[in-house]
Amino acid sequence: MRVLVTGGASGLGAALADACAARGDDVLIGDIADPGGVETLAGARSSTTAMKLDVRSDEDWASALAWVEEHWGGLDVLVNNAGVAGGGRIDRSGMDEWQWITEINLFGVVRGTRTFVPMFKRQRSGQIVNVASLAGLVHPAGMGSYNAVKAGVVAFTETCAHELAEYGVRCSVVCPSYFRTNLIEHMQATHPGGADTAIGHVIGELVAKAPLGPEEIAAAVIEGMERGDELILPDPAARAAYELKQTDRAAYDQVMRKQAARLHAIDRDEEQQ
């Protein structure tokens, strides 16, 4: 299999690239990281190549397509994994933060998909795997921008699945819960009043306490990809949260309100210090 993984230099992207290489795939890592560092990472895997790919750049996507056409002549799997974390309550998160996270987490997926769909259609085969988040299905307080773009990825993936089924192209969306990753380090809050420290504290704590790391999530994602699942919930916490929302909305709302109340309590504690 010929696989392109965006954001493949670290975190879940690197774990997915490793898992694909381990099963015998040829892997192309695309990442915004320093090209030398990405190439060094890829050099450790004999079947892996790396290139600079900023998912916001049409020119970088065109370069990735050209590379795939020249070296592979086609593509079997596109993994739109690159993303950033963001958050902040609605009155604390500025439009610049919304634009930043939308450009990467949603439009990056759209650009990648639009780049390779003509190739997939010509092949009459292929698989698109879009990494969203449990936040695309359940929507906790303090994460409006992140929830919205990840929900957009979920909706976009379903739309693509309907449109591309006739061409033999499968589409999957991945919605993990919190797992140990460096994504939290990239959180931004650029509203004029300063960072929403309460949501940063809550999410940081949840990530730090998460029982699973990117390798375990990647293994579950690979299993879902091989089954052809359209919705991949790769960890027990994600499955439980989504089931709660579907089966007991009152209990789900209570959980969400409890997290919102915790944010307000952190605010009060900070004011008293």
PDB file of C-alpha atoms in Angstrom:
ATOM      1  CA  MET A   1       0.000   0.000   0.000  1.00  0.00           C
ATOM      2  CA  ARG A   2       1.098   3.566  -0.736  1.00  0.00           C
ATOM      3  CA  VAL A   3       0.197   5.849   2.175  1.00  0.00           C
ATOM      4  CA  LEU A   4       0.508   9.607   2.716  1.00  0.00           C
ATOM      5  CA  VAL A   5       0.275  10.761   6.342  1.00  0.00           C
ATOM      6  CA  THR A   6       0.092  14.479   7.120  1.00  0.00           C
ATOM      7  CA  GLY A   7       1.439  15.693  10.453  1.00  0.00           C
ATOM      8  CA  GLY A   8       3.510  12.525  10.477  1.00  0.00           C
ATOM      9  CA  ALA A   9       6.562  13.828  12.317  1.00  0.00           C
ATOM     10  CA  SER A  10       5.183  13.470  15.841  1.00  0.00           C
ATOM     11  CA  GLY A  11       2.312  12.281  17.975  1.00  0.00           C
ATOM     12  CA  LEU A  12      -0.457  10.221  16.418  1.00  0.00           C
ATOM     13  CA  GLY A  13       0.802  10.982  12.918  1.00  0.00           C
ATOM     14  CA  ALA A  14       4.201   9.447  13.649  1.00  0.00           C
ATOM     15  CA  ALA A  15       2.554   6.446  15.292  1.00  0.00           C
ATOM     16  CA  LEU A  16       0.308   5.942  12.258  1.00  0.00           C
ATOM     17  CA  ALA A  17       3.276   6.242   9.893  1.00  0.00           C
ATOM     18  CA  ASP A  18       5.173   3.668  11.956  1.00  0.00           C
ATOM     19  CA  ALA A  19       2.193   1.306  12.041  1.00  0.00           C
ATOM     20  CA  CYS A  20       1.725   1.542   8.284  1.00  0.00           C
ATOM     21  CA  ALA A  21       5.433   0.949   7.657  1.00  0.00           C
ATOM     22  CA  ALA A  22       5.362  -2.022  10.041  1.00  0.00           C
ATOM     23  CA  ARG A  23       2.648  -3.714   8.003  1.00  0.00           C
ATOM     24  CA  GLY A  24       4.728  -3.277   4.854  1.00  0.00           C
ATOM     25  CA  ASP A  25       3.350  -0.054   3.401  1.00  0.00           C
ATOM     26  CA  ASP A  26       5.340   2.576   1.547  1.00  0.00           C
ATOM     27  CA  VAL A  27       4.826   5.757   3.542  1.00  0.00           C
ATOM     28  CA  LEU A  28       5.208   9.429   2.677  1.00  0.00           C
ATOM     29  CA  ILE A  29       5.249  11.739   5.696  1.00  0.00           C
ATOM     30  CA  GLY A  30       4.131  15.298   5.088  1.00  0.00           C
ATOM     31  CA  ASP A  31       4.792  17.713   7.921  1.00  0.00           C
ATOM     32  CA  ILE A  32       5.306  21.419   8.512  1.00  0.00           C
ATOM     33  CA  ALA A  33       8.312  20.612  10.718  1.00  0.00           C
ATOM     34  CA  ASP A  34      11.840  21.441   9.623  1.00  0.00           C
ATOM     35  CA  PRO A  35      12.448  19.324   6.485  1.00  0.00           C
ATOM     36  CA  GLY A  36      15.819  18.135   7.748  1.00  0.00           C
ATOM     37  CA  GLY A  37      14.283  16.846  10.948  1.00  0.00           C
ATOM     38  CA  VAL A  38      11.446  15.125   9.104  1.00  0.00           C
ATOM     39  CA  GLU A  39      13.872  13.506   6.684  1.00  0.00           C
ATOM     40  CA  THR A  40      15.971  12.249   9.598  1.00  0.00           C
ATOM     41  CA  LEU A  41      12.855  10.730  11.127  1.00  0.00           C
ATOM     42  CA  ALA A  42      11.911   9.062   7.851  1.00  0.00           C
ATOM     43  CA  GLY A  43      15.442   7.775   7.387  1.00  0.00           C
ATOM     44  CA  ALA A  44      14.939   5.438  10.328  1.00  0.00           C
ATOM     45  CA  ARG A  45      12.293   3.604   8.314  1.00  0.00           C
ATOM     46  CA  SER A  46      13.459   2.024   5.063  1.00  0.00           C
ATOM     47  CA  SER A  47      10.001   2.282   3.464  1.00  0.00           C
ATOM     48  CA  THR A  48       9.331   5.864   4.569  1.00  0.00           C
ATOM     49  CA  THR A  49      10.018   9.177   2.836  1.00  0.00           C
ATOM     50  CA  ALA A  50       9.339  12.671   4.142  1.00  0.00           C
ATOM     51  CA  MET A  51       8.659  16.089   2.682  1.00  0.00           C
ATOM     52  CA  LYS A  52       7.625  19.504   3.921  1.00  0.00           C
ATOM     53  CA  LEU A  53       3.860  19.881   3.795  1.00  0.00           C
ATOM     54  CA  ASP A  54       1.988  22.787   5.339  1.00  0.00           C
ATOM     55  CA  VAL A  55      -1.649  21.723   4.993  1.00  0.00           C
ATOM     56  CA  ARG A  56      -2.647  25.388   4.599  1.00  0.00           C
ATOM     57  CA  SER A  57      -0.579  25.687   1.416  1.00  0.00           C
ATOM     58  CA  ASP A  58      -2.019  24.830  -1.995  1.00  0.00           C
ATOM     59  CA  GLU A  59       1.543  24.871  -3.341  1.00  0.00           C
ATOM     60  CA  ASP A  60       2.693  22.264  -0.798  1.00  0.00           C
ATOM     61  CA  TRP A  61      -0.260  20.042  -1.646  1.00  0.00           C
ATOM     62  CA  ALA A  62       0.557  20.347  -5.345  1.00  0.00           C
ATOM     63  CA  SER A  63       4.135  19.289  -4.550  1.00  0.00           C
ATOM     64  CA  ALA A  64       2.892  16.269  -2.622  1.00  0.00           C
ATOM     65  CA  LEU A  65       0.679  15.242  -5.533  1.00  0.00           C
ATOM     66  CA  ALA A  66       3.577  15.652  -7.969  1.00  0.00           C
ATOM     67  CA  TRP A  67       5.816  13.513  -5.750  1.00  0.00           C
ATOM     68  CA  VAL A  68       3.215  10.756  -5.512  1.00  0.00           C
ATOM     69  CA  GLU A  69       2.644  10.769  -9.274  1.00  0.00           C
ATOM     70  CA  GLU A  70       6.376  10.672 -10.039  1.00  0.00           C
ATOM     71  CA  HIS A  71       7.475   8.062  -7.496  1.00  0.00           C
ATOM     72  CA  TRP A  72       4.415   5.878  -6.986  1.00  0.00           C
ATOM     73  CA  GLY A  73       2.105   6.541  -9.896  1.00  0.00           C
ATOM     74  CA  GLY A  74      -0.873   6.502  -7.541  1.00  0.00           C
ATOM     75  CA  LEU A  75      -1.975   6.512  -3.914  1.00  0.00           C
ATOM     76  CA  ASP A  76      -3.865   3.952  -1.858  1.00  0.00           C
ATOM     77  CA  VAL A  77      -4.436   5.776   1.435  1.00  0.00           C
ATOM     78  CA  LEU A  78      -4.531   9.477   2.323  1.00  0.00           C
ATOM     79  CA  VAL A  79      -4.398  10.112   6.077  1.00  0.00           C
ATOM     80  CA  ASN A  80      -5.342  13.711   6.857  1.00  0.00           C
ATOM     81  CA  ASN A  81      -3.932  13.752  10.375  1.00  0.00           C
ATOM     82  CA  ALA A  82      -2.256  17.169  10.750  1.00  0.00           C
ATOM     83  CA  GLY A  83      -3.964  19.342  13.319  1.00  0.00           C
ATOM     84  CA  VAL A  84      -3.602  21.715  16.229  1.00  0.00           C
ATOM     85  CA  ALA A  85      -5.340  22.075  19.576  1.00  0.00           C
ATOM     86  CA  GLY A  86      -7.242  25.189  20.466  1.00  0.00           C
ATOM     87  CA  GLY A  87      -9.801  26.286  22.946  1.00  0.00           C
ATOM     88  CA  GLY A  88     -11.335  29.085  24.920  1.00  0.00           C
ATOM     89  CA  ARG A  89     -14.814  30.079  25.936  1.00  0.00           C
ATOM     90  CA  ILE A  90     -16.890  31.967  23.420  1.00  0.00           C
ATOM     91  CA  ASP A  91     -16.281  35.387  24.966  1.00  0.00           C
ATOM     92  CA  ARG A  92     -12.556  34.748  25.433  1.00  0.00           C
ATOM     93  CA  SER A  93     -11.555  33.211  22.135  1.00  0.00           C
ATOM     94  CA  GLY A  94     -10.962  35.759  19.388  1.00  0.00           C
ATOM     95  CA  MET A  95     -11.733  35.435  15.691  1.00  0.00           C
ATOM     96  CA  ASP A  96      -8.038  35.148  14.911  1.00  0.00           C
ATOM     97  CA  GLU A  97      -7.936  31.917  16.934  1.00  0.00           C
ATOM     98  CA  TRP A  98     -11.051  30.651  15.119  1.00  0.00           C
ATOM     99  CA  GLN A  99      -9.506  31.432  11.746  1.00  0.00           C
ATOM    100  CA  TRP A 100      -6.194  29.784  12.711  1.00  0.00           C
ATOM    101  CA  ILE A 101      -7.737  26.520  13.868  1.00  0.00           C
ATOM    102  CA  THR A 102     -10.220  26.382  10.989  1.00  0.00           C
ATOM    103  CA  GLU A 103      -7.510  26.903   8.391  1.00  0.00           C
ATOM    104  CA  ILE A 104      -5.487  23.971   9.732  1.00  0.00           C
ATOM    105  CA  ASN A 105      -7.956  21.478  11.208  1.00  0.00           C
ATOM    106  CA  LEU A 106     -10.782  21.804   8.683  1.00  0.00           C
ATOM    107  CA  PHE A 107      -9.490  23.450   5.515  1.00  0.00           C
ATOM    108  CA  GLY A 108      -6.290  21.366   5.720  1.00  0.00           C
ATOM    109  CA  VAL A 109      -8.463  18.248   5.437  1.00  0.00           C
ATOM    110  CA  VAL A 110     -10.487  19.786   2.624  1.00  0.00           C
ATOM    111  CA  ARG A 111      -7.377  20.802   0.678  1.00  0.00           C
ATOM    112  CA  GLY A 112      -5.812  17.377   1.009  1.00  0.00           C
ATOM    113  CA  THR A 113      -8.970  15.594  -0.032  1.00  0.00           C
ATOM    114  CA  ARG A 114      -9.555  17.879  -3.009  1.00  0.00           C
ATOM    115  CA  THR A 115      -5.949  17.351  -4.110  1.00  0.00           C
ATOM    116  CA  PHE A 116      -6.152  13.556  -4.294  1.00  0.00           C
ATOM    117  CA  VAL A 117      -9.805  12.846  -5.137  1.00  0.00           C
ATOM    118  CA  PRO A 118      -9.217  13.161  -8.923  1.00  0.00           C
ATOM    119  CA  MET A 119      -6.451  10.527  -8.631  1.00  0.00           C
ATOM    120  CA  PHE A 120      -8.681   8.241  -6.582  1.00  0.00           C
ATOM    121  CA  LYS A 121     -11.488   8.613  -9.093  1.00  0.00           C
ATOM    122  CA  ARG A 122      -9.196   7.719 -11.979  1.00  0.00           C
ATOM    123  CA  GLN A 123      -7.933   4.686 -10.069  1.00  0.00           C
ATOM    124  CA  ARG A 124     -11.462   3.789  -8.971  1.00  0.00           C
ATOM    125  CA  SER A 125      -9.923   2.887  -5.637  1.00  0.00           C
ATOM    126  CA  GLY A 126      -8.446   4.471  -2.536  1.00  0.00           C
ATOM    127  CA  GLN A 127      -9.107   5.296   1.074  1.00  0.00           C
ATOM    128  CA  ILE A 128      -9.344   8.654   2.829  1.00  0.00           C
ATOM    129  CA  VAL A 129      -8.825   8.658   6.597  1.00  0.00           C
ATOM    130  CA  ASN A 130      -9.557  11.957   8.319  1.00  0.00           C
ATOM    131  CA  VAL A 131      -8.433  12.336  11.927  1.00  0.00           C
ATOM    132  CA  ALA A 132     -11.041  14.357  13.795  1.00  0.00           C
ATOM    133  CA  SER A 133     -11.627  13.939  17.536  1.00  0.00           C
ATOM    134  CA  LEU A 134     -14.260  12.824  19.988  1.00  0.00           C
ATOM    135  CA  ALA A 135     -14.882  16.592  20.144  1.00  0.00           C
ATOM    136  CA  GLY A 136     -16.440  16.220  16.699  1.00  0.00           C
ATOM    137  CA  LEU A 137     -19.197  14.089  18.255  1.00  0.00           C
ATOM    138  CA  VAL A 138     -19.500  15.357  21.841  1.00  0.00           C
ATOM    139  CA  HIS A 139     -18.997  19.019  22.622  1.00  0.00           C
ATOM    140  CA  PRO A 140     -17.661  20.050  26.027  1.00  0.00           C
ATOM    141  CA  ALA A 141     -17.656  23.615  27.270  1.00  0.00           C
ATOM    142  CA  GLY A 142     -14.683  25.857  26.614  1.00  0.00           C
ATOM    143  CA  MET A 143     -13.777  24.243  23.298  1.00  0.00           C
ATOM    144  CA  GLY A 144     -16.100  25.962  20.840  1.00  0.00           C
ATOM    145  CA  SER A 145     -13.630  26.452  18.009  1.00  0.00           C
ATOM    146  CA  TYR A 146     -12.104  22.981  18.339  1.00  0.00           C
ATOM    147  CA  ASN A 147     -15.507  21.297  18.641  1.00  0.00           C
ATOM    148  CA  ALA A 148     -16.817  23.130  15.598  1.00  0.00           C
ATOM    149  CA  VAL A 149     -13.940  22.304  13.252  1.00  0.00           C
ATOM    150  CA  LYS A 150     -13.785  18.664  14.335  1.00  0.00           C
ATOM    151  CA  ALA A 151     -17.548  18.328  13.850  1.00  0.00           C
ATOM    152  CA  GLY A 152     -16.957  19.818  10.408  1.00  0.00           C
ATOM    153  CA  VAL A 153     -14.397  17.094   9.665  1.00  0.00           C
ATOM    154  CA  VAL A 154     -16.920  14.429  10.712  1.00  0.00           C
ATOM    155  CA  ALA A 155     -19.591  15.894   8.431  1.00  0.00           C
ATOM    156  CA  PHE A 156     -17.165  16.409   5.546  1.00  0.00           C
ATOM    157  CA  THR A 157     -15.965  12.802   5.771  1.00  0.00           C
ATOM    158  CA  GLU A 158     -19.498  11.411   5.650  1.00  0.00           C
ATOM    159  CA  THR A 159     -20.234  13.598   2.644  1.00  0.00           C
ATOM    160  CA  CYS A 160     -17.133  12.313   0.856  1.00  0.00           C
ATOM    161  CA  ALA A 161     -18.100   8.717   1.655  1.00  0.00           C
ATOM    162  CA  HIS A 162     -21.450   9.193  -0.082  1.00  0.00           C
ATOM    163  CA  GLU A 163     -19.959  10.993  -3.071  1.00  0.00           C
ATOM    164  CA  LEU A 164     -17.043   8.625  -3.647  1.00  0.00           C
ATOM    165  CA  ALA A 165     -18.592   5.213  -2.959  1.00  0.00           C
ATOM    166  CA  GLU A 166     -19.426   4.819  -6.662  1.00  0.00           C
ATOM    167  CA  TYR A 167     -15.691   5.102  -7.437  1.00  0.00           C
ATOM    168  CA  GLY A 168     -14.609   2.444  -4.945  1.00  0.00           C
ATOM    169  CA  VAL A 169     -13.146   5.019  -2.557  1.00  0.00           C
ATOM    170  CA  ARG A 170     -13.699   4.437   1.156  1.00  0.00           C
ATOM    171  CA  CYS A 171     -13.757   7.252   3.711  1.00  0.00           C
ATOM    172  CA  SER A 172     -13.221   6.967   7.462  1.00  0.00           C
ATOM    173  CA  VAL A 173     -13.204   9.527  10.258  1.00  0.00           C
ATOM    174  CA  VAL A 174     -11.210   8.921  13.448  1.00  0.00           C
ATOM    175  CA  CYS A 175     -12.583  10.285  16.731  1.00  0.00           C
ATOM    176  CA  PRO A 176     -10.313   9.500  19.694  1.00  0.00           C
ATOM    177  CA  SER A 177     -10.832  10.735  23.218  1.00  0.00           C
ATOM    178  CA  TYR A 178      -7.942  12.242  25.194  1.00  0.00           C
ATOM    179  CA  PHE A 179      -4.651  10.393  24.840  1.00  0.00           C
ATOM    180  CA  ARG A 180      -1.079  11.261  25.719  1.00  0.00           C
ATOM    181  CA  THR A 181       0.263  13.530  22.991  1.00  0.00           C
ATOM    182  CA  ASN A 182       2.155  16.762  22.433  1.00  0.00           C
ATOM    183  CA  LEU A 183      -0.873  18.366  20.795  1.00  0.00           C
ATOM    184  CA  ILE A 184      -1.691  20.280  23.956  1.00  0.00           C
ATOM    185  CA  GLU A 185       1.591  22.173  23.586  1.00  0.00           C
ATOM    186  CA  HIS A 186       0.235  23.808  20.450  1.00  0.00           C
ATOM    187  CA  MET A 187      -2.915  25.232  22.004  1.00  0.00           C
ATOM    188  CA  GLN A 188      -3.434  28.873  21.172  1.00  0.00           C
ATOM    189  CA  ALA A 189      -5.726  31.476  22.616  1.00  0.00           C
ATOM    190  CA  THR A 190      -5.199  34.780  20.869  1.00  0.00           C
ATOM    191  CA  HIS A 191      -8.125  36.870  22.123  1.00  0.00           C
ATOM    192  CA  PRO A 192      -7.164  40.303  23.468  1.00  0.00           C
ATOM    193  CA  GLY A 193      -7.798  39.372  27.098  1.00  0.00           C
ATOM    194  CA  GLY A 194      -5.145  36.668  27.135  1.00  0.00           C
ATOM    195  CA  ALA A 195      -5.270  32.888  27.220  1.00  0.00           C
ATOM    196  CA  ASP A 196      -8.259  31.067  28.693  1.00  0.00           C
ATOM    197  CA  THR A 197      -6.104  29.450  31.346  1.00  0.00           C
ATOM    198  CA  ALA A 198      -8.980  27.481  32.855  1.00  0.00           C
ATOM    199  CA  ILE A 199      -9.608  25.366  29.748  1.00  0.00           C
ATOM    200  CA  GLY A 200      -5.877  24.922  29.252  1.00  0.00           C
ATOM    201  CA  HIS A 201      -5.603  23.577  32.793  1.00  0.00           C
ATOM    202  CA  VAL A 202      -8.533  21.161  32.411  1.00  0.00           C
ATOM    203  CA  ILE A 203      -7.432  19.753  29.054  1.00  0.00           C
ATOM    204  CA  GLY A 204      -3.810  19.495  30.127  1.00  0.00           C
ATOM    205  CA  GLU A 205      -4.850  17.461  33.153  1.00  0.00           C
ATOM    206  CA  LEU A 206      -7.036  15.136  31.066  1.00  0.00           C
ATOM    207  CA  VAL A 207      -4.238  14.541  28.555  1.00  0.00           C
ATOM    208  CA  ALA A 208      -1.688  13.886  31.296  1.00  0.00           C
ATOM    209  CA  LYS A 209      -3.969  11.328  32.986  1.00  0.00           C
ATOM    210  CA  ALA A 210      -4.992   9.574  29.766  1.00  0.00           C
ATOM    211  CA  PRO A 211      -4.355   5.813  29.931  1.00  0.00           C
ATOM    212  CA  LEU A 212      -3.383   5.417  26.274  1.00  0.00           C
ATOM    213  CA  GLY A 213      -0.627   6.835  24.107  1.00  0.00           C
ATOM    214  CA  PRO A 214      -0.475   7.437  20.356  1.00  0.00           C
ATOM    215  CA  GLU A 215       0.808   3.934  19.597  1.00  0.00           C
ATOM    216  CA  GLU A 216      -2.287   2.282  21.093  1.00  0.00           C
ATOM    217  CA  ILE A 217      -4.585   4.712  19.293  1.00  0.00           C
ATOM    218  CA  ALA A 218      -2.754   4.122  16.000  1.00  0.00           C
ATOM    219  CA  ALA A 219      -3.099   0.354  16.328  1.00  0.00           C
ATOM    220  CA  ALA A 220      -6.866   0.689  16.783  1.00  0.00           C
ATOM    221  CA  VAL A 221      -7.071   3.088  13.846  1.00  0.00           C
ATOM    222  CA  ILE A 222      -5.259   0.625  11.576  1.00  0.00           C
ATOM    223  CA  GLU A 223      -7.732  -2.095  12.589  1.00  0.00           C
ATOM    224  CA  GLY A 224     -10.645   0.203  11.784  1.00  0.00           C
ATOM    225  CA  MET A 225      -9.115   1.173   8.446  1.00  0.00           C
ATOM    226  CA  GLU A 226      -8.659  -2.464   7.481  1.00  0.00           C
ATOM    227  CA  ARG A 227     -12.292  -3.208   8.371  1.00  0.00           C
ATOM    228  CA  GLY A 228     -13.395  -0.195   6.356  1.00  0.00           C
ATOM    229  CA  ASP A 229     -15.192   1.436   9.303  1.00  0.00           C
ATOM    230  CA  GLU A 230     -16.605   4.836   8.401  1.00  0.00           C
ATOM    231  CA  LEU A 231     -16.505   5.953  12.060  1.00  0.00           C
ATOM    232  CA  ILE A 232     -13.467   4.816  14.051  1.00  0.00           C
ATOM    233  CA  LEU A 233     -13.734   5.272  17.816  1.00  0.00           C
ATOM    234  CA  PRO A 234     -10.320   3.906  18.790  1.00  0.00           C
ATOM    235  CA  ASP A 235     -10.514   3.874  22.577  1.00  0.00           C
ATOM    236  CA  PRO A 236     -12.985   2.819  25.279  1.00  0.00           C
ATOM    237  CA  ALA A 237     -13.472   6.356  26.619  1.00  0.00           C
ATOM    238  CA  ALA A 238     -14.519   7.631  23.195  1.00  0.00           C
ATOM    239  CA  ARG A 239     -16.967   4.780  22.696  1.00  0.00           C
ATOM    240  CA  ALA A 240     -18.472   5.261  26.150  1.00  0.00           C
ATOM    241  CA  ALA A 241     -18.913   9.026  25.765  1.00  0.00           C
ATOM    242  CA  TYR A 242     -20.538   8.723  22.336  1.00  0.00           C
ATOM    243  CA  GLU A 243     -22.846   5.954  23.556  1.00  0.00           C
ATOM    244  CA  LEU A 244     -23.884   8.059  26.558  1.00  0.00           C
ATOM    245  CA  LYS A 245     -24.859  10.954  24.299  1.00  0.00           C
ATOM    246  CA  GLN A 246     -26.887   8.647  22.067  1.00  0.00           C
ATOM    247  CA  THR A 247     -28.662   6.693  24.810  1.00  0.00           C
ATOM    248  CA  ASP A 248     -29.043   9.050  27.785  1.00  0.00           C
ATOM    249  CA  ARG A 249     -29.014  12.692  26.766  1.00  0.00           C
ATOM    250  CA  ALA A 250     -29.916  13.943  30.245  1.00  0.00           C
ATOM    251  CA  ALA A 251     -26.932  12.174  31.806  1.00  0.00           C
ATOM    252  CA  TYR A 252     -24.669  13.372  29.003  1.00  0.00           C
ATOM    253  CA  ASP A 253     -25.784  16.986  29.510  1.00  0.00           C
ATOM    254  CA  GLN A 254     -25.100  16.662  33.222  1.00  0.00           C
ATOM    255  CA  VAL A 255     -21.519  15.579  32.517  1.00  0.00           C
ATOM    256  CA  MET A 256     -21.012  18.497  30.115  1.00  0.00           C
ATOM    257  CA  ARG A 257     -22.478  21.015  32.584  1.00  0.00           C
ATOM    258  CA  LYS A 258     -20.185  19.663  35.282  1.00  0.00           C
ATOM    259  CA  GLN A 259     -17.134  20.435  33.159  1.00  0.00           C
ATOM    260  CA  ALA A 260     -18.482  23.925  32.449  1.00  0.00           C
ATOM    261  CA  ALA A 261     -18.953  24.476  36.184  1.00  0.00           C
ATOM    262  CA  ARG A 262     -15.367  23.412  36.787  1.00  0.00           C
ATOM    263  CA  LEU A 263     -14.137  26.124  34.423  1.00  0.00           C
ATOM    264  CA  HIS A 264     -16.094  28.739  36.358  1.00  0.00           C
ATOM    265  CA  ALA A 265     -14.698  27.412  39.652  1.00  0.00           C
ATOM    266  CA  ILE A 266     -11.123  27.719  38.342  1.00  0.00           C
ATOM    267  CA  ASP A 267     -11.891  31.316  37.364  1.00  0.00           C
ATOM    268  CA  ARG A 268     -13.087  32.120  40.867  1.00  0.00           C
ATOM    269  CA  ASP A 269     -10.016  30.511  42.440  1.00  0.00           C
ATOM    270  CA  GLU A 270      -7.714  32.545  40.192  1.00  0.00           C
ATOM    271  CA  GLU A 271      -9.553  35.773  41.046  1.00  0.00           C
ATOM    272  CA  GLN A 272      -9.075  35.143  44.750  1.00  0.00           C
ATOM    273  CA  GLN A 273      -5.320  34.584  44.418  1.00  0.00           C
TER     274      GLN A 273
END
